[in-house]
Amino acid sequence: MHKLLARQLAKAAKASGEVDLQALLALVAAAYEQSDADRQRTDRSMSLMIGELEQLNHGLDQLVRERTAELREREFELQAQNLRFDAALENMPQGLCMFDRNERLIVCNERYGEMYGLSPVQTKPGVTLRSILEARVQRGYHPDEPGLYVENILAKVRNSQPYYTEYPMSDGRIFAIHHRPMAGGGWVAIHQNITAQKQAETQIAFMARHDGLTGLTNRSVLLEKMEEALARLRRHGSPFTVFMLDLDLFKIVNDSLGHPVGDELLKVVAARLLACTRETDTVARLGGDEFAILATADDNQQGAAIATANRLLAAISTPFDLDGNVINVGTSIGIVLAPTHGANVEQLIKNADLALYKAKAEGRDSYRFFERSMGLEAITRRTHQSELRNALTNGEFVLHYHPIVDVYTREPASIEALIRWMHPQRGMISPLEFIPLAEETGLINPIGEWVLRKACADAAEWPANVKVSVNLSAVQFRRLCPLDNFRNVLDETGLPAERLELEITETVLLQGNEENVETLHQLRAMGISIVLDDFGTGYSSLSYLRMFPFDKIKIDRSFVHELAKNEHSASIVSAVAGLGRNLRIGTVAEGVETEDQLVLVRAAGCTHAQGYLFGKPCPVAELNFRRLGQRKQKSKVA
Amino acid sequence: MRVTQFSWSENAGWAAPSSNGTDSDLVFFFGNRQVLACGARYHELRAKFPHAHIVGCSTGGQIRNDDVTDDEIAAVALNFDATTLRVACEPASAADRSRACGEAIGRALAAPGLAGVFVLSDGLNVNGSELVAGIASVTGENVSITGGLAGDGADFHETLVSANCVPRKHLVAGVGFYGPAIRIGHGSAGGWDEFGPRRCITKSRGNVLFEFDGEPALDLYERYLGEDEAKGLPGSGLLFPLRIFDPERPQHDIVRTILAVDREARSMTFAGDVPQDWTAQLMRGHFDRLAAGAAQAARQAVDGLGEAHSGDSVAILVSCIGRRLLMGQHTADELEATSAEFGPRIPQLGFYSYGEISPHRVSGVCELHNQTMTVTTIAESAGGPRA
């Protein structure tokens, strides 16, 4: 019997044992009702649950779709980011590697592998640092013991500290390694090839101490070496000698043949200087065409210095053949002996310069030892410079005039203006003494301008058929802006351009040829006459006649003085006179002092003459225009 | 220990115990509210057992062996050899004072040698979770707390508790067992099956539940109960207990039973806390599995008694009224299942309650449970006479 029915029967039993049927039926009915209710409840629950689950499912599907889309988008983004990362990693010029805490490679870029010649297999993720280092050792990329190399690097890495190291490889490359530990173990390292940078640094360091063109040491290194030599001198008594060199006529070569040739010349000069000196000597280029040599000395310091100086002179005076150009330069040398000529660097340099200046002043292509008097001369020169500067302000200059006359009529055709300096203490000083100084200091320009202006002003008072002749040096020509200047002076003084002659020497044509020739043409177009002075003394006198149509040429006095004694000189003078005739330009014989010379000059065919025969240079007030006596009064143009 | 089981019915009165009641130390009695309310039954018990602690409560049905009755009183008298007892009681003035009430009970019972506490609590005016937490905060984690919340049939109107006094409402009683001889086993199991989707408790306050997933919780219950059974709320709500757990600790789940509903606020009050943001899932019962759950609880309690003990043992069953409501005439199935576990040597009695108190099967923390069969077994190990 079903246990529930048994229970129901027991519950429905009366005390007598008889079953209360009604009670039993009630219990049974209740049981059926409960069962029905339970079943209905179950059905309803199931339906509701299914409905809810379906809804949830639908919601989940939707969520999954959305999340999938999100994930896909994120995946794309991640892929794009990875591509960017890869691109960055593979395009960076440095090698990069990342290791985990177990010293296994996580990632590296191709560059890293290339730097060390490692194959993709050797650099795949998961390989150990040790295996990579051993691969490098096998390829020979280690400067020291292979065993040590691997262990040293491992020890460094295991130190877990950031570091930077520069590593010279056995093949000459230099790598810089930046090592950075990561939080949680592992590290990132950047490997960079700094070979070029190191070479540049070496180069820069070299250039900081050496001249870029010649490779010789530079001024600052020379001074350092001199300090060291002085220290040795003080400690051990070891003497030394300093030679200061300046190339003669380098500027002319540079200007005429161009800077590339000039540079080549300097390089060959440097080589020759090195060949004349010992390895222990210091050869320096100070700049331009200036050089210096510091040489240790032994017992016969002066004798050794002379021998060296002669070697140097011989070496530099030997012609240079540069690309078919045969060039001749010389050198002037100033020599100081330490300790005799100085106890410190400044003094030695200054004294060497003074000695060099002396060598140059006394004819060049020679050497001079320093003498105490040079110091005085320098002082004198400085004094003269300052006096010269003041001379213009103080009106200490005067012009003396020297006529140039027709050889037959002795009529003055033009009068040359010559500057004199009336020094308040020293009296009259010749231009030979102060003009070089003026050119050196740049005072030549204001002085030259004063000369031009004064000469034109004076000449404006002279008879109309007499020209004034003004000397123009190469320095003045270079620095002047001739046209404007001449125009202004002529306008201000009222002198017609046709009455002005400019005497120039060949050096004006040597420098900046085409430009200067063009200027000369423009001056001539204004009406000014151009005269070639000192004809016959330069290198290429004839070629200058081809360059420009001069109005007159002045034959140097040296030829005139030898007219009587030297047949060659007479022939030359005749030839030049003839040349002038054919070119229809006047010829002036300079330095005519006697009647005989005048006869010869006439006979030779010169058109004009200048010299003491016709009077010495004199102030304007003493000029005597005998034949034409009356001064033409011209109103001056303000 | 000696155990004497007896009962009362209107027809037969007290079936007198065979032994002399003056020896008894503790008497448990369970009956329906209407029978206990007048107090006469208590006085009768007091007369029979002048020296015993008399503790009892109203129920949703009394358990006497394999049977469940509504109108009788089920009782048991216990005579201990070596165990001392203490009984404490505390008024349950309001649900939000439940913790303080529990702490007071705990303080009254805490003493050296305290081995276990058996609690009978008011079933409607108490937050069972807080009550048990309050007791445990004083007695400590090594003292088991078992017992249950008094019932009132399916009426949910008023419950009564007696602690050496006439049964009255709004009272909590605790019995402390002291000494090394006492052995207390416990077991608690449900047998309910969770079903349907998991829901988030999106709004609640203490033991009052407002919303699942933003929807009024009462709407969900009415839908599942159907129109007819929904009218029977809160009682019919026992047909769908609620399994709740902290999403961070899914193993530590608790089953909750409805105590009351507020149709206007669309809220439901449970016998214990239903914390906000916890996960909830409806449950449903199947007779066989519920019976199997009861058997499991009985097995746990028997195992918990441990080594052999001297004298008699007794099993006090506190089973949830929800189980009786669902099983109806099949309720006896679970009592037969527990009885089978106890065998003829361990008599069982108890009641259908509004909540059960027992250590959690996984964590061991004493808590309020619902919809469970909770079993407390009591025995003494072999020992000397009472001190």
Coordinates of N, CA, C and O in Angstrom, one line a residue, chain A residues 409-551:
Chain A
T409 N 110.5 120.9 -75.4 CA 110.2 122.3 -75.0 C 110.5 122.6 -73.6 O 110.5 123.7 -73.1
R410 N 110.6 121.5 -72.8 CA 110.8 121.6 -71.3 C 109.6 122.3 -70.7 O 109.7 122.8 -69.5
E411 N 108.5 122.3 -71.4 CA 107.2 122.9 -70.9 C 106.6 121.8 -69.9 O 106.6 120.7 -70.3
P412 N 106.1 122.3 -68.8 CA 105.5 121.2 -67.9 C 104.2 120.7 -68.5 O 103.3 121.5 -68.9
A413 N 104.1 119.5 -68.7 CA 102.9 118.9 -69.2 C 102.0 118.5 -68.0 O 100.8 118.7 -68.1
S414 N 102.6 118.0 -67.0 CA 101.9 117.7 -65.8 C 102.8 117.8 -64.6 O 104.1 117.8 -64.8
I415 N 102.3 117.9 -63.5 CA 103.1 118.1 -62.3 C 102.7 117.0 -61.3 O 101.5 116.9 -60.9
E416 N 103.7 116.2 -60.9 CA 103.4 115.1 -59.9 C 103.3 115.6 -58.5 O 104.2 116.3 -58.1
A417 N 102.2 115.3 -57.8 CA 102.1 115.6 -56.4 C 102.7 114.6 -55.5 O 102.4 113.4 -55.7
L418 N 103.7 115.0 -54.7 CA 104.4 114.1 -53.8 C 104.1 114.5 -52.3 O 104.3 115.7 -52.0
I419 N 103.7 113.6 -51.5 CA 103.4 114.0 -50.1 C 104.6 114.0 -49.3 O 105.6 113.2 -49.4
R420 N 104.7 115.0 -48.4 CA 105.8 115.0 -47.4 C 105.1 115.2 -46.0 O 104.1 115.8 -45.9
W421 N 105.8 114.7 -45.0 CA 105.3 114.8 -43.6 C 106.2 115.8 -42.9 O 107.4 115.5 -42.7
M422 N 105.7 116.9 -42.5 CA 106.5 117.9 -41.7 C 106.3 117.6 -40.3 O 105.4 118.2 -39.6
H423 N 107.0 116.7 -39.7 CA 106.9 116.3 -38.3 C 107.4 117.4 -37.4 O 108.4 118.0 -37.7
P424 N 106.6 117.8 -36.4 CA 107.0 119.0 -35.6 C 108.4 118.7 -34.9 O 109.1 119.7 -34.7
Q425 N 108.7 117.5 -34.5 CA 110.0 117.2 -33.9 C 111.0 116.7 -34.8 O 112.2 117.2 -34.8
R426 N 110.7 115.8 -35.7 CA 111.7 115.2 -36.5 C 111.9 115.9 -37.8 O 112.8 115.4 -38.6
G427 N 111.1 116.9 -38.1 CA 111.3 117.6 -39.4 C 110.6 116.8 -40.5 O 109.7 116.0 -40.3
M428 N 111.1 117.0 -41.8 CA 110.5 116.4 -42.9 C 110.8 115.0 -43.0 O 111.9 114.5 -43.0
I429 N 109.7 114.2 -43.1 CA 109.9 112.7 -43.2 C 109.4 112.3 -44.6 O 108.3 112.7 -45.1
S430 N 110.3 111.5 -45.3 CA 110.0 111.1 -46.7 C 108.9 110.1 -46.7 O 108.7 109.3 -45.8
P431 N 108.1 110.1 -47.8 CA 107.0 109.1 -47.9 C 107.6 107.6 -47.8 O 106.8 106.7 -47.4
L432 N 108.8 107.4 -48.3 CA 109.3 106.0 -48.2 C 109.3 105.5 -46.7 O 109.2 104.3 -46.5
E433 N 109.4 106.5 -45.8 CA 109.4 106.1 -44.4 C 108.0 105.9 -43.8 O 107.8 105.0 -43.0
F434 N 107.0 106.7 -44.3 CA 105.7 106.6 -43.6 C 104.6 105.9 -44.5 O 103.6 105.5 -43.9
I435 N 104.8 105.9 -45.8 CA 103.7 105.3 -46.6 C 103.5 103.8 -46.4 O 102.4 103.4 -46.2
P436 N 104.6 103.0 -46.2 CA 104.3 101.6 -45.9 C 103.6 101.4 -44.6 O 102.7 100.6 -44.5
L437 N 103.9 102.3 -43.6 CA 103.2 102.2 -42.3 C 101.8 102.6 -42.5 O 100.8 102.0 -42.0
A438 N 101.6 103.7 -43.4 CA 100.2 104.1 -43.6 C 99.4 103.0 -44.3 O 98.2 102.8 -44.0
E439 N 100.0 102.3 -45.2 CA 99.3 101.2 -45.9 C 99.0 100.1 -45.0 O 97.9 99.4 -45.0
E440 N 99.9 99.8 -44.1 CA 99.8 98.7 -43.1 C 98.6 99.0 -42.2 O 97.9 98.1 -41.8
T441 N 98.5 100.3 -41.8 CA 97.5 100.6 -40.8 C 96.2 101.1 -41.4 O 95.2 101.3 -40.6
G442 N 96.1 101.2 -42.7 CA 94.9 101.7 -43.3 C 94.8 103.2 -43.3 O 93.8 103.7 -43.8
L443 N 95.8 103.9 -42.8 CA 95.7 105.3 -42.8 C 95.9 105.9 -44.2 O 95.7 107.1 -44.4
I444 N 96.4 105.0 -45.1 CA 96.6 105.4 -46.4 C 95.4 106.0 -47.1 O 95.5 106.9 -48.0
N445 N 94.2 105.5 -46.7 CA 93.0 106.0 -47.4 C 92.7 107.4 -47.1 O 92.5 108.2 -48.0
P446 N 92.6 107.8 -45.8 CA 92.3 109.2 -45.5 C 93.5 110.1 -46.0 O 93.2 111.2 -46.5
I447 N 94.7 109.6 -45.9 CA 95.8 110.4 -46.4 C 95.7 110.5 -47.9 O 95.9 111.6 -48.5
G448 N 95.4 109.4 -48.6 CA 95.3 109.5 -50.1 C 94.2 110.4 -50.5 O 94.3 111.1 -51.5
E449 N 93.2 110.4 -49.8 CA 92.0 111.2 -50.1 C 92.4 112.7 -49.9 O 92.1 113.6 -50.7
W450 N 93.1 113.0 -48.9 CA 93.6 114.3 -48.6 C 94.6 114.8 -49.8 O 94.5 115.9 -50.3
V451 N 95.4 113.9 -50.2 CA 96.4 114.2 -51.3 C 95.6 114.6 -52.5 O 95.9 115.6 -53.2
L452 N 94.6 113.7 -52.9 CA 93.9 113.9 -54.1 C 93.2 115.3 -54.1 O 93.2 116.1 -55.0
R453 N 92.5 115.5 -53.0 CA 91.7 116.7 -52.8 C 92.7 118.0 -52.9 O 92.4 118.9 -53.6
K454 N 93.8 117.9 -52.2 CA 94.7 119.0 -52.1 C 95.3 119.3 -53.5 O 95.4 120.4 -54.0
A455 N 95.7 118.2 -54.1 CA 96.3 118.3 -55.5 C 95.4 118.9 -56.5 O 95.7 119.8 -57.3
C456 N 94.1 118.4 -56.5 CA 93.1 119.0 -57.4 C 92.8 120.4 -57.1 O 92.7 121.3 -58.0
A457 N 92.8 120.7 -55.8 CA 92.5 122.1 -55.4 C 93.6 123.0 -55.9 O 93.4 124.1 -56.4
D458 N 94.9 122.6 -55.7 CA 96.0 123.4 -56.1 C 96.0 123.5 -57.6 O 96.2 124.6 -58.2
A459 N 95.8 122.4 -58.3 CA 95.9 122.4 -59.8 C 94.8 123.2 -60.4 O 95.0 123.8 -61.5
A460 N 93.7 123.4 -59.7 CA 92.6 124.2 -60.3 C 93.1 125.7 -60.5 O 92.6 126.4 -61.3
E461 N 94.2 126.0 -59.7 CA 94.7 127.4 -59.8 C 95.8 127.5 -60.9 O 96.3 128.6 -61.2
W462 N 96.2 126.4 -61.5 CA 97.3 126.5 -62.4 C 96.7 126.8 -63.8 O 95.5 126.7 -64.1
P463 N 97.7 127.0 -64.8 CA 97.3 127.2 -66.1 C 96.5 126.0 -66.6 O 96.8 124.8 -66.2
A464 N 95.6 126.2 -67.6 CA 94.7 125.2 -68.0 C 95.4 124.0 -68.7 O 94.8 122.9 -68.8
N465 N 96.6 124.3 -69.3 CA 97.2 123.2 -70.0 C 98.1 122.3 -69.2 O 98.8 121.5 -69.7
V466 N 98.1 122.6 -67.9 CA 99.0 121.8 -67.0 C 98.1 120.8 -66.2 O 97.2 121.3 -65.5
K467 N 98.5 119.5 -66.3 CA 97.7 118.6 -65.5 C 98.4 118.4 -64.1 O 99.6 118.7 -63.9
V468 N 97.6 117.8 -63.3 CA 98.2 117.3 -62.0 C 98.2 115.8 -62.0 O 97.3 115.2 -62.4
S469 N 99.3 115.2 -61.5 CA 99.5 113.8 -61.5 C 99.5 113.3 -60.0 O 100.3 113.7 -59.2
V470 N 98.6 112.4 -59.7 CA 98.5 111.9 -58.3 C 98.8 110.4 -58.3 O 98.2 109.6 -59.1
N471 N 99.7 110.0 -57.4 CA 99.9 108.5 -57.2 C 98.8 107.8 -56.5 O 98.3 108.3 -55.5
L472 N 98.5 106.7 -57.0 CA 97.4 105.8 -56.3 C 98.0 104.5 -56.0 O 98.4 103.7 -57.0
S473 N 98.1 104.1 -54.8 CA 98.7 102.7 -54.5 C 97.6 101.6 -54.6 O 96.4 101.9 -54.6
A474 N 98.1 100.5 -54.7 CA 97.2 99.3 -54.8 C 96.2 99.2 -53.6 O 95.1 98.9 -53.8
V475 N 96.8 99.5 -52.5 CA 95.9 99.5 -51.2 C 94.8 100.5 -51.4 O 93.6 100.1 -51.1
Q476 N 95.1 101.7 -51.8 CA 94.1 102.7 -51.9 C 93.1 102.3 -53.0 O 91.9 102.4 -52.8
F477 N 93.6 101.7 -54.1 CA 92.6 101.4 -55.1 C 91.7 100.3 -54.7 O 90.5 100.3 -55.0
R478 N 92.2 99.4 -53.9 CA 91.3 98.3 -53.4 C 90.2 98.8 -52.5 O 89.1 98.4 -52.6
R479 N 90.6 99.7 -51.6 CA 89.7 100.1 -50.6 C 88.8 101.3 -51.0 O 87.7 101.5 -50.5
L480 N 89.3 102.0 -52.0 CA 88.5 103.2 -52.4 C 87.3 102.8 -53.2 O 87.2 101.7 -53.8
C481 N 86.3 103.7 -53.2 CA 85.3 103.5 -54.2 C 85.6 104.6 -55.2 O 85.0 105.7 -55.2
P482 N 86.5 104.3 -56.2 CA 87.1 105.4 -56.9 C 86.2 106.4 -57.6 O 86.4 107.6 -57.5
L483 N 85.2 105.9 -58.3 CA 84.4 106.7 -59.1 C 83.8 107.8 -58.4 O 83.9 109.0 -58.7
D484 N 83.0 107.4 -57.3 CA 82.3 108.5 -56.6 C 83.3 109.5 -55.9 O 83.0 110.7 -55.9
N485 N 84.3 108.9 -55.4 CA 85.3 109.7 -54.7 C 85.9 110.8 -55.7 O 86.0 111.9 -55.4
F486 N 86.3 110.3 -56.9 CA 86.9 111.2 -57.8 C 85.9 112.2 -58.3 O 86.3 113.4 -58.4
R487 N 84.7 111.8 -58.6 CA 83.7 112.7 -59.0 C 83.5 113.8 -58.0 O 83.4 115.0 -58.3
N488 N 83.4 113.4 -56.7 CA 83.2 114.4 -55.7 C 84.3 115.4 -55.6 O 84.1 116.6 -55.5
V489 N 85.5 114.9 -55.6 CA 86.7 115.8 -55.5 C 86.8 116.7 -56.7 O 87.0 117.9 -56.5
L490 N 86.6 116.2 -57.9 CA 86.6 117.1 -59.0 C 85.5 118.1 -59.0 O 85.8 119.3 -59.3
D491 N 84.3 117.7 -58.6 CA 83.2 118.7 -58.5 C 83.5 119.8 -57.4 O 83.4 121.0 -57.7
E492 N 84.0 119.3 -56.3 CA 84.3 120.3 -55.2 C 85.4 121.2 -55.5 O 85.4 122.4 -55.2
T493 N 86.5 120.7 -56.2 CA 87.6 121.6 -56.5 C 87.5 122.3 -57.8 O 88.2 123.3 -58.0
G494 N 86.6 121.9 -58.6 CA 86.3 122.6 -59.9 C 87.4 122.2 -60.9 O 87.5 122.9 -62.0
L495 N 88.2 121.2 -60.7 CA 89.2 120.8 -61.6 C 88.6 119.9 -62.7 O 87.9 118.9 -62.4
P496 N 88.7 120.2 -64.0 CA 88.2 119.3 -65.0 C 88.9 118.0 -64.9 O 90.1 117.9 -64.7
A497 N 88.1 116.9 -65.2 CA 88.7 115.6 -65.2 C 89.9 115.4 -66.1 O 90.8 114.7 -65.8
E498 N 89.9 116.1 -67.2 CA 90.9 115.9 -68.2 C 92.3 116.4 -67.7 O 93.3 116.2 -68.3
R499 N 92.3 117.2 -66.6 CA 93.5 117.7 -66.1 C 94.1 116.9 -65.0 O 95.0 117.2 -64.3
L500 N 93.4 115.8 -64.7 CA 93.9 114.9 -63.6 C 94.5 113.6 -64.3 O 93.9 113.0 -65.2
E501 N 95.7 113.3 -63.8 CA 96.3 112.0 -64.1 C 96.5 111.2 -62.9 O 96.8 111.7 -61.8
L502 N 96.2 109.9 -63.0 CA 96.5 109.0 -61.9 C 97.6 108.0 -62.3 O 97.6 107.4 -63.3
E503 N 98.6 108.0 -61.4 CA 99.7 107.1 -61.6 C 99.5 105.8 -60.8 O 99.4 105.9 -59.6
I504 N 99.5 104.7 -61.5 CA 99.3 103.4 -60.7 C 100.4 102.5 -61.1 O 101.0 102.6 -62.2
T505 N 100.7 101.6 -60.2 CA 101.7 100.6 -60.5 C 101.1 99.3 -60.9 O 99.8 99.1 -60.9
E506 N 101.9 98.3 -61.3 CA 101.3 97.1 -61.9 C 100.5 96.3 -60.9 O 99.7 95.5 -61.2
T507 N 100.8 96.5 -59.6 CA 100.1 95.7 -58.5 C 98.6 95.9 -58.6 O 97.8 95.1 -58.2
V508 N 98.2 97.1 -59.0 CA 96.7 97.4 -59.1 C 96.1 96.4 -60.1 O 95.0 96.0 -59.9
L509 N 96.8 96.1 -61.2 CA 96.3 95.1 -62.1 C 96.5 93.7 -61.7 O 95.8 92.8 -62.2
L510 N 97.4 93.5 -60.8 CA 97.6 92.1 -60.3 C 96.4 91.6 -59.5 O 95.9 90.5 -59.6
Q511 N 95.9 92.5 -58.7 CA 94.7 92.0 -57.8 C 93.4 92.4 -58.4 O 93.2 93.5 -58.9
G512 N 92.5 91.4 -58.4 CA 91.1 91.6 -58.8 C 91.1 92.2 -60.2 O 90.5 93.3 -60.5
N513 N 91.8 91.6 -61.1 CA 92.1 92.1 -62.5 C 90.9 92.7 -63.2 O 90.9 93.9 -63.5
E514 N 89.9 92.0 -63.4 CA 88.8 92.4 -64.3 C 88.1 93.6 -63.7 O 87.7 94.6 -64.4
E515 N 87.9 93.5 -62.4 CA 87.2 94.6 -61.7 C 87.9 95.9 -61.8 O 87.4 96.9 -62.1
N516 N 89.2 95.8 -61.5 CA 90.0 97.0 -61.5 C 90.2 97.6 -62.9 O 90.1 98.8 -63.1
V517 N 90.3 96.7 -63.9 CA 90.4 97.2 -65.2 C 89.1 97.9 -65.6 O 89.2 99.0 -66.2
E518 N 88.0 97.4 -65.2 CA 86.7 98.0 -65.5 C 86.7 99.4 -64.8 O 86.2 100.4 -65.5
T519 N 87.1 99.5 -63.6 CA 87.2 100.8 -62.9 C 88.1 101.7 -63.6 O 87.7 102.9 -63.8
L520 N 89.2 101.3 -64.1 CA 90.1 102.2 -64.8 C 89.5 102.7 -66.1 O 89.6 103.9 -66.4
H521 N 88.8 101.8 -66.8 CA 88.0 102.2 -68.0 C 87.0 103.3 -67.6 O 86.9 104.3 -68.3
Q522 N 86.3 103.1 -66.5 CA 85.3 104.1 -66.1 C 85.9 105.5 -65.7 O 85.4 106.5 -66.1
L523 N 87.1 105.4 -65.1 CA 87.8 106.6 -64.7 C 88.3 107.3 -66.0 O 88.1 108.6 -66.1
R524 N 88.8 106.5 -66.9 CA 89.2 107.1 -68.2 C 88.1 107.7 -69.0 O 88.2 108.8 -69.6
A525 N 86.9 107.0 -68.8 CA 85.7 107.6 -69.5 C 85.3 108.9 -69.0 O 84.7 109.7 -69.7
M526 N 85.6 109.1 -67.7 CA 85.3 110.4 -67.1 C 86.3 111.5 -67.7 O 86.0 112.7 -67.5
G527 N 87.4 111.1 -68.3 CA 88.3 112.1 -68.9 C 89.7 112.0 -68.1 O 90.6 112.7 -68.5
I528 N 89.7 111.2 -67.1 CA 91.0 111.2 -66.3 C 92.0 110.3 -67.0 O 91.6 109.3 -67.6
S529 N 93.3 110.8 -67.0 CA 94.3 110.0 -67.7 C 94.9 109.0 -66.7 O 95.0 109.3 -65.5
I530 N 95.3 107.8 -67.3 CA 95.9 106.8 -66.4 C 97.3 106.5 -66.9 O 97.5 106.3 -68.0
V531 N 98.2 106.6 -65.9 CA 99.6 106.5 -66.2 C 100.2 105.2 -65.5 O 99.9 105.0 -64.3
L532 N 100.9 104.4 -66.2 CA 101.6 103.2 -65.6 C 102.9 103.6 -65.1 O 103.8 104.0 -65.9
D533 N 103.1 103.5 -63.8 CA 104.3 103.9 -63.2 C 105.3 102.8 -63.1 O 104.9 101.6 -63.1
D534 N 106.6 103.1 -62.9 CA 107.6 102.1 -62.6 C 107.7 101.0 -63.7 O 107.9 99.8 -63.4
F535 N 107.4 101.4 -64.9 CA 107.4 100.4 -66.0 C 108.8 99.8 -66.1 O 109.8 100.4 -66.1
G536 N 108.8 98.4 -66.3 CA 110.0 97.7 -66.5 C 110.5 97.0 -65.2 O 111.4 96.2 -65.2
T537 N 109.9 97.4 -64.0 CA 110.4 96.8 -62.8 C 109.6 95.6 -62.3 O 110.0 94.8 -61.5
G538 N 108.4 95.4 -62.9 CA 107.6 94.3 -62.4 C 107.8 93.0 -63.2 O 108.7 92.9 -64.0
Y539 N 106.9 92.1 -63.0 CA 107.0 90.7 -63.6 C 106.5 90.7 -65.1 O 107.1 90.0 -65.9
S540 N 105.4 91.4 -65.3 CA 104.8 91.2 -66.6 C 104.4 92.6 -67.2 O 103.3 92.8 -67.5
S541 N 105.4 93.5 -67.2 CA 105.1 94.8 -67.6 C 104.4 94.9 -69.0 O 103.4 95.7 -69.1
L542 N 104.8 94.2 -69.9 CA 104.2 94.3 -71.3 C 102.7 93.8 -71.2 O 101.9 94.4 -71.9
S543 N 102.5 92.8 -70.5 CA 101.1 92.3 -70.5 C 100.1 93.3 -69.9 O 98.9 93.3 -70.3
Y544 N 100.6 94.2 -69.1 CA 99.7 95.2 -68.5 C 99.3 96.2 -69.6 O 98.2 96.7 -69.6
L545 N 100.2 96.4 -70.6 CA 99.8 97.3 -71.7 C 98.7 96.7 -72.5 O 97.9 97.5 -73.1
R546 N 98.7 95.4 -72.5 CA 97.6 94.7 -73.3 C 96.3 94.8 -72.5 O 95.2 94.8 -73.1
M547 N 96.4 94.9 -71.2 CA 95.2 94.8 -70.4 C 94.4 96.1 -70.5 O 93.2 96.2 -70.3
F548 N 95.1 97.2 -70.6 CA 94.5 98.5 -70.5 C 95.2 99.6 -71.4 O 96.4 99.6 -71.5
P549 N 94.4 100.5 -72.0 CA 95.0 101.5 -72.8 C 95.5 102.7 -72.0 O 94.7 103.6 -71.7
F550 N 96.7 102.5 -71.5 CA 97.2 103.6 -70.7 C 97.5 104.9 -71.5 O 97.7 104.8 -72.7
D551 N 97.4 106.0 -70.8 CA 97.7 107.3 -71.6 C 99.2 107.5 -71.6 O 99.7 108.2 -72.5

